[in-house]
mmCIF file of C-alpha atoms in Angstrom:
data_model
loop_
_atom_site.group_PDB
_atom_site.id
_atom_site.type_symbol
_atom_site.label_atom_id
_atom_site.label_comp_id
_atom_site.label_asym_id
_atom_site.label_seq_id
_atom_site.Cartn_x
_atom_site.Cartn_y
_atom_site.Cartn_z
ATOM 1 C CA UNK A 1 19.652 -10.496 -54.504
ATOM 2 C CA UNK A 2 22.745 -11.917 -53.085
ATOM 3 C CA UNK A 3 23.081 -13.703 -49.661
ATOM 4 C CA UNK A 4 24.676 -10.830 -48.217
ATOM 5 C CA UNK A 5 22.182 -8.191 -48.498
ATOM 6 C CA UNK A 6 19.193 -10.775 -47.252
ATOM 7 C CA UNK A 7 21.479 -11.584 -43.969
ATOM 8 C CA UNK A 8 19.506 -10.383 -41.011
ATOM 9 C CA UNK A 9 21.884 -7.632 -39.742
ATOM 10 C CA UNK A 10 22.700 -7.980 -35.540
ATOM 11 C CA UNK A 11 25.473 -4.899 -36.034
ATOM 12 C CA UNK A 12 25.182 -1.949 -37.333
ATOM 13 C CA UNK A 13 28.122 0.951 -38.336
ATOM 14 C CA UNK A 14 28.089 4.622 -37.628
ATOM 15 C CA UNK A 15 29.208 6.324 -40.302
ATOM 16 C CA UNK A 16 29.081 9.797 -38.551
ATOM 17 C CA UNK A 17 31.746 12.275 -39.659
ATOM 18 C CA UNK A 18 33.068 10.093 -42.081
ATOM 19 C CA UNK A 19 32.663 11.718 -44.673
ATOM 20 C CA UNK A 20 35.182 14.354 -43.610
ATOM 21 C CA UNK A 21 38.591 12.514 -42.290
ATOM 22 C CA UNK A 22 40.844 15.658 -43.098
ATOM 23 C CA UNK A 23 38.854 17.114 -40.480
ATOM 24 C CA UNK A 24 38.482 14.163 -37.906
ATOM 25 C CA UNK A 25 41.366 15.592 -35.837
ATOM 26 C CA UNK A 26 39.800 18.930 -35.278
ATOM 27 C CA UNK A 27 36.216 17.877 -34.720
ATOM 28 C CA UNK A 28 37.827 15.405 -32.089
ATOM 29 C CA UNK A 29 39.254 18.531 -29.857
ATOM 30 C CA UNK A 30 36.141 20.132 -30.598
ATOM 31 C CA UNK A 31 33.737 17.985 -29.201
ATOM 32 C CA UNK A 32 35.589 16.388 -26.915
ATOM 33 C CA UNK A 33 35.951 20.068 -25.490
ATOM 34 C CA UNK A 34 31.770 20.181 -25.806
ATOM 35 C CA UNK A 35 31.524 17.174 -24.059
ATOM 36 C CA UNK A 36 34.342 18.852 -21.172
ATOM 37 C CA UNK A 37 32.549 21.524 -20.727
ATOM 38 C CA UNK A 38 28.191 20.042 -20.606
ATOM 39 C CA UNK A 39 29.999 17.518 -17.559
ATOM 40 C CA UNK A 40 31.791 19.916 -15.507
ATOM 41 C CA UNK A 41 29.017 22.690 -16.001
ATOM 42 C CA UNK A 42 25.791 20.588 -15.506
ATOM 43 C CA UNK A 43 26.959 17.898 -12.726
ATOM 44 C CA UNK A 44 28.538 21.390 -11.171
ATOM 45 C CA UNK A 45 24.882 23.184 -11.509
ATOM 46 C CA UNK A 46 23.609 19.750 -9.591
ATOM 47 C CA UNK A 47 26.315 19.888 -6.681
ATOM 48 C CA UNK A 48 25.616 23.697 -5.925
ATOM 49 C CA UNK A 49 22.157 23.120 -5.761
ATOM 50 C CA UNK A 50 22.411 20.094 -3.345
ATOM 51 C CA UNK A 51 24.928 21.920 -1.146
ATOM 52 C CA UNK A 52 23.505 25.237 -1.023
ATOM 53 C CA UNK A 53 20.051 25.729 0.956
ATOM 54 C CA UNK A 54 19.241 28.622 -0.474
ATOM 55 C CA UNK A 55 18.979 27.738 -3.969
ATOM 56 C CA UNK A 56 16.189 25.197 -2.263
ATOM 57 C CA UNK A 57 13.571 27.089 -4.002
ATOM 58 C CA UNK A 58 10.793 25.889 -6.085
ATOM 59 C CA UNK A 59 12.258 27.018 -8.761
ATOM 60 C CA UNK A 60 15.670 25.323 -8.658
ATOM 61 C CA UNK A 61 14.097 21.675 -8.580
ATOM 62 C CA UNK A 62 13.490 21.921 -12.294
ATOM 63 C CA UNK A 63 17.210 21.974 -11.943
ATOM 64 C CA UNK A 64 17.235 18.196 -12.894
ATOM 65 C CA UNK A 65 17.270 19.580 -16.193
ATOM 66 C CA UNK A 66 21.414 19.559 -15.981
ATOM 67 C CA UNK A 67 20.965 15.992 -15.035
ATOM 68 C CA UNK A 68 19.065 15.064 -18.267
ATOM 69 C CA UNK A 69 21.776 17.074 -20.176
ATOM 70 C CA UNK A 70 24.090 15.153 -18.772
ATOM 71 C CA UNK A 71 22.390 11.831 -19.368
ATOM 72 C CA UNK A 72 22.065 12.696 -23.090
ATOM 73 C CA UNK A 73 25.746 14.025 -23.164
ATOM 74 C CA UNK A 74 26.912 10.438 -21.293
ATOM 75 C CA UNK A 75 24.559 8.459 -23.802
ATOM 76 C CA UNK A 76 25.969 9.960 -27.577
ATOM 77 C CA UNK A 77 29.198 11.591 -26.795
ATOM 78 C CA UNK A 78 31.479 8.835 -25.913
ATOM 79 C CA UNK A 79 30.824 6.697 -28.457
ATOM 80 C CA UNK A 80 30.979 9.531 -31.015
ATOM 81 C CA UNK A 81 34.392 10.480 -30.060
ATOM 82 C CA UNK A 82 35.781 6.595 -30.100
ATOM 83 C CA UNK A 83 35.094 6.388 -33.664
ATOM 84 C CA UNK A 84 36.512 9.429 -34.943
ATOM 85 C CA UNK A 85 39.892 7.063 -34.322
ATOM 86 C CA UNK A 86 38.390 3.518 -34.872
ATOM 87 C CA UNK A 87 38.927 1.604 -37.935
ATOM 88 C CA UNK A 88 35.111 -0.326 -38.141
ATOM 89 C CA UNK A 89 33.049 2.324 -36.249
ATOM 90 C CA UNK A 90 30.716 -0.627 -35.013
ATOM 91 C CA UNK A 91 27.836 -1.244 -32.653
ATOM 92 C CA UNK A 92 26.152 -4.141 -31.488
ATOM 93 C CA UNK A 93 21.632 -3.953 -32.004
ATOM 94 C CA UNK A 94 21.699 -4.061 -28.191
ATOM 95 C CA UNK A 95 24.122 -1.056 -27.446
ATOM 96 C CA UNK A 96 21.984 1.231 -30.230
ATOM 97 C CA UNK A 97 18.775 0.414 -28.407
ATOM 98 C CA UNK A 98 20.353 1.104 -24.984
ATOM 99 C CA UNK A 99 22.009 4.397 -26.625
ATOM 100 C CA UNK A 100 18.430 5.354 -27.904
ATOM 101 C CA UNK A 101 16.849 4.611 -24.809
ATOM 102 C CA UNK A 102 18.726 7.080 -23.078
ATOM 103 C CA UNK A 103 18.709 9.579 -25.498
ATOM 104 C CA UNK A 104 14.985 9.577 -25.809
ATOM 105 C CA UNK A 105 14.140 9.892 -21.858
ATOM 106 C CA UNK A 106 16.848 12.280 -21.563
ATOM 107 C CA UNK A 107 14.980 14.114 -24.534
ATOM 108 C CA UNK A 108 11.630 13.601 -23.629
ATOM 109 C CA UNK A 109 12.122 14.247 -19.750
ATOM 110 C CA UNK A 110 13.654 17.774 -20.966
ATOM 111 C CA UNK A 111 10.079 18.617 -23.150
ATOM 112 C CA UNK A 112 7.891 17.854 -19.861
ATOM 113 C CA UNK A 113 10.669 20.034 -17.568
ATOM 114 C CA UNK A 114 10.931 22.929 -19.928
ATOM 115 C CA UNK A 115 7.136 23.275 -19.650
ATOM 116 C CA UNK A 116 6.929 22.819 -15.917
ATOM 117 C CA UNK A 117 9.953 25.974 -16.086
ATOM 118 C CA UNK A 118 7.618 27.573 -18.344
ATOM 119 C CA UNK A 119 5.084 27.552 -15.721
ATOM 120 C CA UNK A 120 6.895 28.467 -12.618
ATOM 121 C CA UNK A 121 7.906 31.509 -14.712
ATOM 122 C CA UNK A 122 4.455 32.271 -15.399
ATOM 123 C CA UNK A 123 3.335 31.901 -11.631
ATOM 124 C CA UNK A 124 6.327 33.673 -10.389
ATOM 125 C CA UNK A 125 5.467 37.053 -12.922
ATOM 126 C CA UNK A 126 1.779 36.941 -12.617
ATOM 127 C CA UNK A 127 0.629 35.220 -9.524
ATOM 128 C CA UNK A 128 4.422 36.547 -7.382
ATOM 129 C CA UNK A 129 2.400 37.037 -4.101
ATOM 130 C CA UNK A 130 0.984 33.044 -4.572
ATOM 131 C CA UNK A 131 4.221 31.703 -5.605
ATOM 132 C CA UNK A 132 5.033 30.059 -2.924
ATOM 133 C CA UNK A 133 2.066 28.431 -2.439
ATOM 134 C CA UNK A 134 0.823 27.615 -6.122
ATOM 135 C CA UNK A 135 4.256 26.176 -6.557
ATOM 136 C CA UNK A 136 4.842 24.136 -3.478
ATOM 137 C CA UNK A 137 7.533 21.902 -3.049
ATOM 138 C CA UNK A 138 5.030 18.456 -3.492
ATOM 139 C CA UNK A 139 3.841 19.953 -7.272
ATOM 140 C CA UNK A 140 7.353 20.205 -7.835
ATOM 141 C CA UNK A 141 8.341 17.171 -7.251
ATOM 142 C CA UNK A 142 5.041 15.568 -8.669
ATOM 143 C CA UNK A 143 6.041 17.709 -11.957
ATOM 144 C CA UNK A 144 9.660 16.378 -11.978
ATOM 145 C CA UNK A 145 8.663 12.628 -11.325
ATOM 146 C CA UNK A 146 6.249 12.775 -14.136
ATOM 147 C CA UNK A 147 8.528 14.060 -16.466
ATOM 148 C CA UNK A 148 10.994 11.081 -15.425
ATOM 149 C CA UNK A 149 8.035 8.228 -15.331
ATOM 150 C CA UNK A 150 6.662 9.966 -19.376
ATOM 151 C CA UNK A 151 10.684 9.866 -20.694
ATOM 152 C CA UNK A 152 10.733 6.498 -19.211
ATOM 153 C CA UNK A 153 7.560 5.197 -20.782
ATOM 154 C CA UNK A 154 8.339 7.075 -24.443
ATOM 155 C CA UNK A 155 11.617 5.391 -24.628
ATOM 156 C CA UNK A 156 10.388 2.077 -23.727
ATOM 157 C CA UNK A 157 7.149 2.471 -26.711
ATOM 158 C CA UNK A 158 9.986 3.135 -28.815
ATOM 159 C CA UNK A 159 12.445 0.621 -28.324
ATOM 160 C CA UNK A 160 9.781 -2.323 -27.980
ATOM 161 C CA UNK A 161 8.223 -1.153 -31.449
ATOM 162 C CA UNK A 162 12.117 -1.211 -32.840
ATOM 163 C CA UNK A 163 12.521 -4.517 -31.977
ATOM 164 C CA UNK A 164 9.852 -5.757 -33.942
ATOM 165 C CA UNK A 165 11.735 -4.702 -36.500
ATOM 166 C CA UNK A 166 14.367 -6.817 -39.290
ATOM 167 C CA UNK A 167 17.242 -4.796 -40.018
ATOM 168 C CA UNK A 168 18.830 -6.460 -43.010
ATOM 169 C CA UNK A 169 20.916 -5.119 -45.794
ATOM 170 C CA UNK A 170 22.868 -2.062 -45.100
ATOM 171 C CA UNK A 171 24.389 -1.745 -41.430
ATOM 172 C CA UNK A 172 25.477 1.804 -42.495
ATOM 173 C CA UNK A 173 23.664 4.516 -40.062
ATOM 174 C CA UNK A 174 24.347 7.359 -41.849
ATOM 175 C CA UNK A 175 24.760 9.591 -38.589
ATOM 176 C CA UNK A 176 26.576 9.675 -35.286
ATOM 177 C CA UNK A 177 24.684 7.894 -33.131
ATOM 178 C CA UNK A 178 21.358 5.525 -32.851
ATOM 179 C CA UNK A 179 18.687 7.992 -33.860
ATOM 180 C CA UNK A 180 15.133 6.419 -34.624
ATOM 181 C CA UNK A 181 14.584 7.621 -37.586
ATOM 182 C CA UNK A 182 17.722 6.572 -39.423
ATOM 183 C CA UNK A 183 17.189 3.065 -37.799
ATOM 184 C CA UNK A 184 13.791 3.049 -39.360
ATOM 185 C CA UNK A 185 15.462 3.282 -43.200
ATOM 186 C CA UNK A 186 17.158 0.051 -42.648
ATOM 187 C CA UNK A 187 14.697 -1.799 -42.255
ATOM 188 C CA UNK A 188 13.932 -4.546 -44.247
ATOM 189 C CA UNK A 189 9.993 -4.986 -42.961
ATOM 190 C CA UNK A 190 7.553 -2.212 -43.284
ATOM 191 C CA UNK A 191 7.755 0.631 -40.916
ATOM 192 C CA UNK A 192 4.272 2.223 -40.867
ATOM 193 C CA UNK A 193 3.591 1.464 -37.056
ATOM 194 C CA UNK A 194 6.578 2.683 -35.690
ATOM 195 C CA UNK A 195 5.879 5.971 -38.039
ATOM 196 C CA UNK A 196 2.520 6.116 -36.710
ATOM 197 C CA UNK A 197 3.787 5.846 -33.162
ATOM 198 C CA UNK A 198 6.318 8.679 -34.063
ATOM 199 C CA UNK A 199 3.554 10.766 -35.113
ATOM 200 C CA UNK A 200 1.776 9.771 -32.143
ATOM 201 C CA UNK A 201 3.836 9.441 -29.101
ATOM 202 C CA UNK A 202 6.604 12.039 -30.308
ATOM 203 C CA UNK A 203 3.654 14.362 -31.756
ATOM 204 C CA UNK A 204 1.872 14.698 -28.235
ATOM 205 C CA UNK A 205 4.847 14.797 -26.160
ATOM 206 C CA UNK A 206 5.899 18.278 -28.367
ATOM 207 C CA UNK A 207 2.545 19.319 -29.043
ATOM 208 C CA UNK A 208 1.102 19.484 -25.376
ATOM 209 C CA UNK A 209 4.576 21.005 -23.676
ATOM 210 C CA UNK A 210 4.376 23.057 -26.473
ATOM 211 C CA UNK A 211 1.141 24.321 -25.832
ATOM 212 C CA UNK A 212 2.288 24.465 -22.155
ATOM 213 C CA UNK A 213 5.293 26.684 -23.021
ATOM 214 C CA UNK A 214 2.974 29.276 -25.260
ATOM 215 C CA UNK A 215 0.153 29.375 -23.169
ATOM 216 C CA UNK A 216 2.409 30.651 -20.171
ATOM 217 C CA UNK A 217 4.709 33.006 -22.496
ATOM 218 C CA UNK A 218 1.417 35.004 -23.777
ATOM 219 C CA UNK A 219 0.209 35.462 -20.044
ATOM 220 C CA UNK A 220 3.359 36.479 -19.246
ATOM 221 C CA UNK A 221 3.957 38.814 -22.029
ATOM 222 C CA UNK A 222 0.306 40.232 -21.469
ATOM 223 C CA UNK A 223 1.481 40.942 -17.741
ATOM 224 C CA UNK A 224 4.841 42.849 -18.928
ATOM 225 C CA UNK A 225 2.947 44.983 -21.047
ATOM 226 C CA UNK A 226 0.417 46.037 -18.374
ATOM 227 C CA UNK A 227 3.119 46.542 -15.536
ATOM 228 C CA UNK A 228 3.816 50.481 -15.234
ATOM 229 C CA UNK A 229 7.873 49.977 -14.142
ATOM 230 C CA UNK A 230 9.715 49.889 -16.562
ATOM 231 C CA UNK A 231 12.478 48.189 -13.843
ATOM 232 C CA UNK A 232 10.066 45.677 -13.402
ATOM 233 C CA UNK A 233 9.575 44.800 -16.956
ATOM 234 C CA UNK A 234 13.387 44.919 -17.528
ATOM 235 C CA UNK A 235 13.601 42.367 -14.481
ATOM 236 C CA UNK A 236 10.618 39.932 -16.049
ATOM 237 C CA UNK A 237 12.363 40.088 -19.599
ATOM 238 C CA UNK A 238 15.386 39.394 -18.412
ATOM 239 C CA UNK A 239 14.219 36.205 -15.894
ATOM 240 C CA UNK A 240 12.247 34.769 -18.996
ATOM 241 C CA UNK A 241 14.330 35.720 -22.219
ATOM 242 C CA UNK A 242 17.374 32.797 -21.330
ATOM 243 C CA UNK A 243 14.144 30.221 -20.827
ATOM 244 C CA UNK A 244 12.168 31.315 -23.805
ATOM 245 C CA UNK A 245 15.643 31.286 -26.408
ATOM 246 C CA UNK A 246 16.551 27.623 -25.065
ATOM 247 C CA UNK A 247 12.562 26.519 -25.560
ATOM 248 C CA UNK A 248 12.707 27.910 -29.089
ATOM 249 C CA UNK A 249 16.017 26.338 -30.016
ATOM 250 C CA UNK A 250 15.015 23.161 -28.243
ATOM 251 C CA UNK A 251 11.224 22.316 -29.908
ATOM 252 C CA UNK A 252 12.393 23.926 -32.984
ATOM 253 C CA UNK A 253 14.972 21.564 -33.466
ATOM 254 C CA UNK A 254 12.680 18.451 -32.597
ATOM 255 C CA UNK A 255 9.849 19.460 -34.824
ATOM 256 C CA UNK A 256 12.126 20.476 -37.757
ATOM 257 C CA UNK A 257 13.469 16.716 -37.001
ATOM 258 C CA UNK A 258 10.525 14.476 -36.426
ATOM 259 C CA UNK A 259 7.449 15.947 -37.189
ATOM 260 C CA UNK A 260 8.220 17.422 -40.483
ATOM 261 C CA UNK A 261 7.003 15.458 -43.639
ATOM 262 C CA UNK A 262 9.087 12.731 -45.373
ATOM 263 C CA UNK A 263 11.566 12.883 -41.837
ATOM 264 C CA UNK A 264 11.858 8.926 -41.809
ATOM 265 C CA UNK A 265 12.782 9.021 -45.525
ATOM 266 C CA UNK A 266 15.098 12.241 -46.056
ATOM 267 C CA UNK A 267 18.392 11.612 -44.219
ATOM 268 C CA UNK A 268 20.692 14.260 -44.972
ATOM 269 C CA UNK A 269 19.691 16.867 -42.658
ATOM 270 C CA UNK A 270 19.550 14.494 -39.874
ATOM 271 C CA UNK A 271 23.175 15.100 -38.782
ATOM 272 C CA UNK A 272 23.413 19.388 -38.801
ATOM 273 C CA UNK A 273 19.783 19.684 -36.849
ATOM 274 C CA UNK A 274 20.788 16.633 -34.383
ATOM 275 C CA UNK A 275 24.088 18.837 -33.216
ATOM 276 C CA UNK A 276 21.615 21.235 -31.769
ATOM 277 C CA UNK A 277 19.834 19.118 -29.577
ATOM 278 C CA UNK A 278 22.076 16.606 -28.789
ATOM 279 C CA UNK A 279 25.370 18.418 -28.189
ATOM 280 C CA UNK A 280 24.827 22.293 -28.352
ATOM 281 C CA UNK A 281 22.205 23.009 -25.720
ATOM 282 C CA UNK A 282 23.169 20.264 -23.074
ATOM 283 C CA UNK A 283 26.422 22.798 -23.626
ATOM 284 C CA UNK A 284 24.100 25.854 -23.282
ATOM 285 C CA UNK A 285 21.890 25.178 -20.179
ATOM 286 C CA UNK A 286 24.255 26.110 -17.372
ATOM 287 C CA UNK A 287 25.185 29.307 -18.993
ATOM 288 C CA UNK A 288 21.479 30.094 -19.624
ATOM 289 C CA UNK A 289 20.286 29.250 -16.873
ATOM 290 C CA UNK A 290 22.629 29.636 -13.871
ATOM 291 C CA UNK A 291 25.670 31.842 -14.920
ATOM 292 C CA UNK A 292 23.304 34.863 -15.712
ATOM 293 C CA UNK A 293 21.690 34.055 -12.504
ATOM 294 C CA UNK A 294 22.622 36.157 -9.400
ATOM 295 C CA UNK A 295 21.424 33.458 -6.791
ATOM 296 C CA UNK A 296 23.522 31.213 -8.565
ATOM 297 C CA UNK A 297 26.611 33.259 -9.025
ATOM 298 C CA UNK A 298 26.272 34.901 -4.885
ATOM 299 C CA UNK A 299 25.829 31.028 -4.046
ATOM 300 C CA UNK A 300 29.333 30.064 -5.964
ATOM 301 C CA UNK A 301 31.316 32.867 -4.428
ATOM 302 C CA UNK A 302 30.036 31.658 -1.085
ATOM 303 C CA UNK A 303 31.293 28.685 -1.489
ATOM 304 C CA UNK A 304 34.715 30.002 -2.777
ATOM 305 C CA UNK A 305 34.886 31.866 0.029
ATOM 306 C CA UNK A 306 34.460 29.080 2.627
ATOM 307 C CA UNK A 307 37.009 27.370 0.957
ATOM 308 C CA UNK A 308 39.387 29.993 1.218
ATOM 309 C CA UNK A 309 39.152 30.590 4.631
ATOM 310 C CA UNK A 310 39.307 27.249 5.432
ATOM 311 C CA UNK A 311 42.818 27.126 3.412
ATOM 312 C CA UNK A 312 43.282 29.879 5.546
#
């Protein structure tokens, strides 16, 4: 072997959308019109809540959900769009790990928050009458801390495991940001503990929300089907059907990306199933979630209205 491919490697290059530069131009506009849109609509979704105290509801804590959008969004996006126009395309071993720190507690903060949603929809459709006191304010912020303190925690397994790592070799990543798994196949020491923690860590993080998520769906499906209005079970579709298509798009992803078998060796469907999670439903969740929302929509026009009369 020659003395280049045994140098340890301290840099590493992301290759991204490389492979297309005819097209470079266009995916610029396009994401950089994603990226537009997931700030303005999430970190919007955040001010309305803080400034309206009626959307001070049990429900709307879970709201920090457009923060870890946000977070994610702040964490892959800019550095994406810089190299669609820079000549190397490089990043320092210290600025991937802090990259993939973010991403995975924005990622892993979102599995434990979609579950907790999951929840509140099932208390607010079967148990409505005991809403207010099964989900008290105190739960919901114990359920929201959590899911901060268990992204926190995963990211940090991860990252300290990476670091044991040699990367030397190849400084290609063959995707668009600093993803785990493509980290994993260039390195130049064996990776069979940071698999197993992969398995482990990543596996019960899905797994358990997951089971969260299902186990709240089939009670609430079980009380649609026994409810004799059909206005009510119009309204109880309609509150869980945005919640339910985000979950499945969400996990489905995730699993299909990390739990499925040979994911740390196969590499080229990393980049198609990462769009989904990384850039498509950050873009998603204020649409799902608040647009369709009448609270959220009577809330907005107030505060248009105040506005204009004030002008006035």
């Amino acid at each position: 072997m020659t003395k280049d491919n045994l140098s340890i490697t301290d840099e590493f290059t992301l290759t991204g959308f490389s492979g297309h530069p005819e097209l470079k131009t266009l995916l610029f506009v396009v994401f950089s019109a994603i990226y537009l849109i997931t700030m303005v609509g999430n970190l919007g979704l955040v001010m309305l809540i803080y400034m309206e105290r009626r959307l001070h509801t049990p429900m709307y804590i879970f709201r920090n959900l457009a923060l870890m959008a946000s977070c994610c969004s702040c964490a892959i996006t800019p550095k994406m769009l810089e190299n669609f126009f820079s000549q190397d395309r490089r990043i320092s071993l210290y600025e991937c790990m802090a990259q993939f720190y973010f991403f995975c507690l924005a990622e892993t903060a979102d599995c434990f928050l979609l579950a907790a949603m999951a929840y509140d929809r099932y208390v607010a459709i079967c148990n409505p009458l005991q809403y207010h006191t099964m989900m008290s304010k105190k739960l919901c912020i114990q359920m929201t801390t959590g899911a901060f303190v268990a992204g926190n925690l995963h990211s940090m397994i991860h990252v300290g495991f990476l670091f044991r790592l040699t990367f030397c070799g190849s400084h290609l990543i063959n995707h668009f940001f600093c993803d785990l798994l493509p980290l994993l196949r260039l390195s130049c020491v064996d990776t069979y503990i940071n698999e197993l923690m992969v398995l482990i860590f990543s596996g019960s993080v899905q797994i358990s929300t997951i089971t969260v998520v299902v186990i709240s769906y089939l009670c609430i499906i079980f009380t649609i089907f026994t409810m004799k209005s059909k206005k009510g079970r119009g309204k109880a579709l309609s509150t869980c059907a945005s919640h339910f298509l985000s979950v499945s798009i969400f996990y489905g992803s995730l699993l299909f990306m990390y739990i499925r078998p040979s994911s740390v060796k196969e590499g080229n469907k990393d980049i198609p199933v990462a769009i989904f999670y990384t850039l498509v439903i950050p873009l998603l969740n204020p649409f799902i979630y608040s647009l369709r929302n009448k609270e959220v929509i009577n809330a907005m026009k107030g505060i248009l209205t105040k506005k204009k009369c004030v002008t006035c």
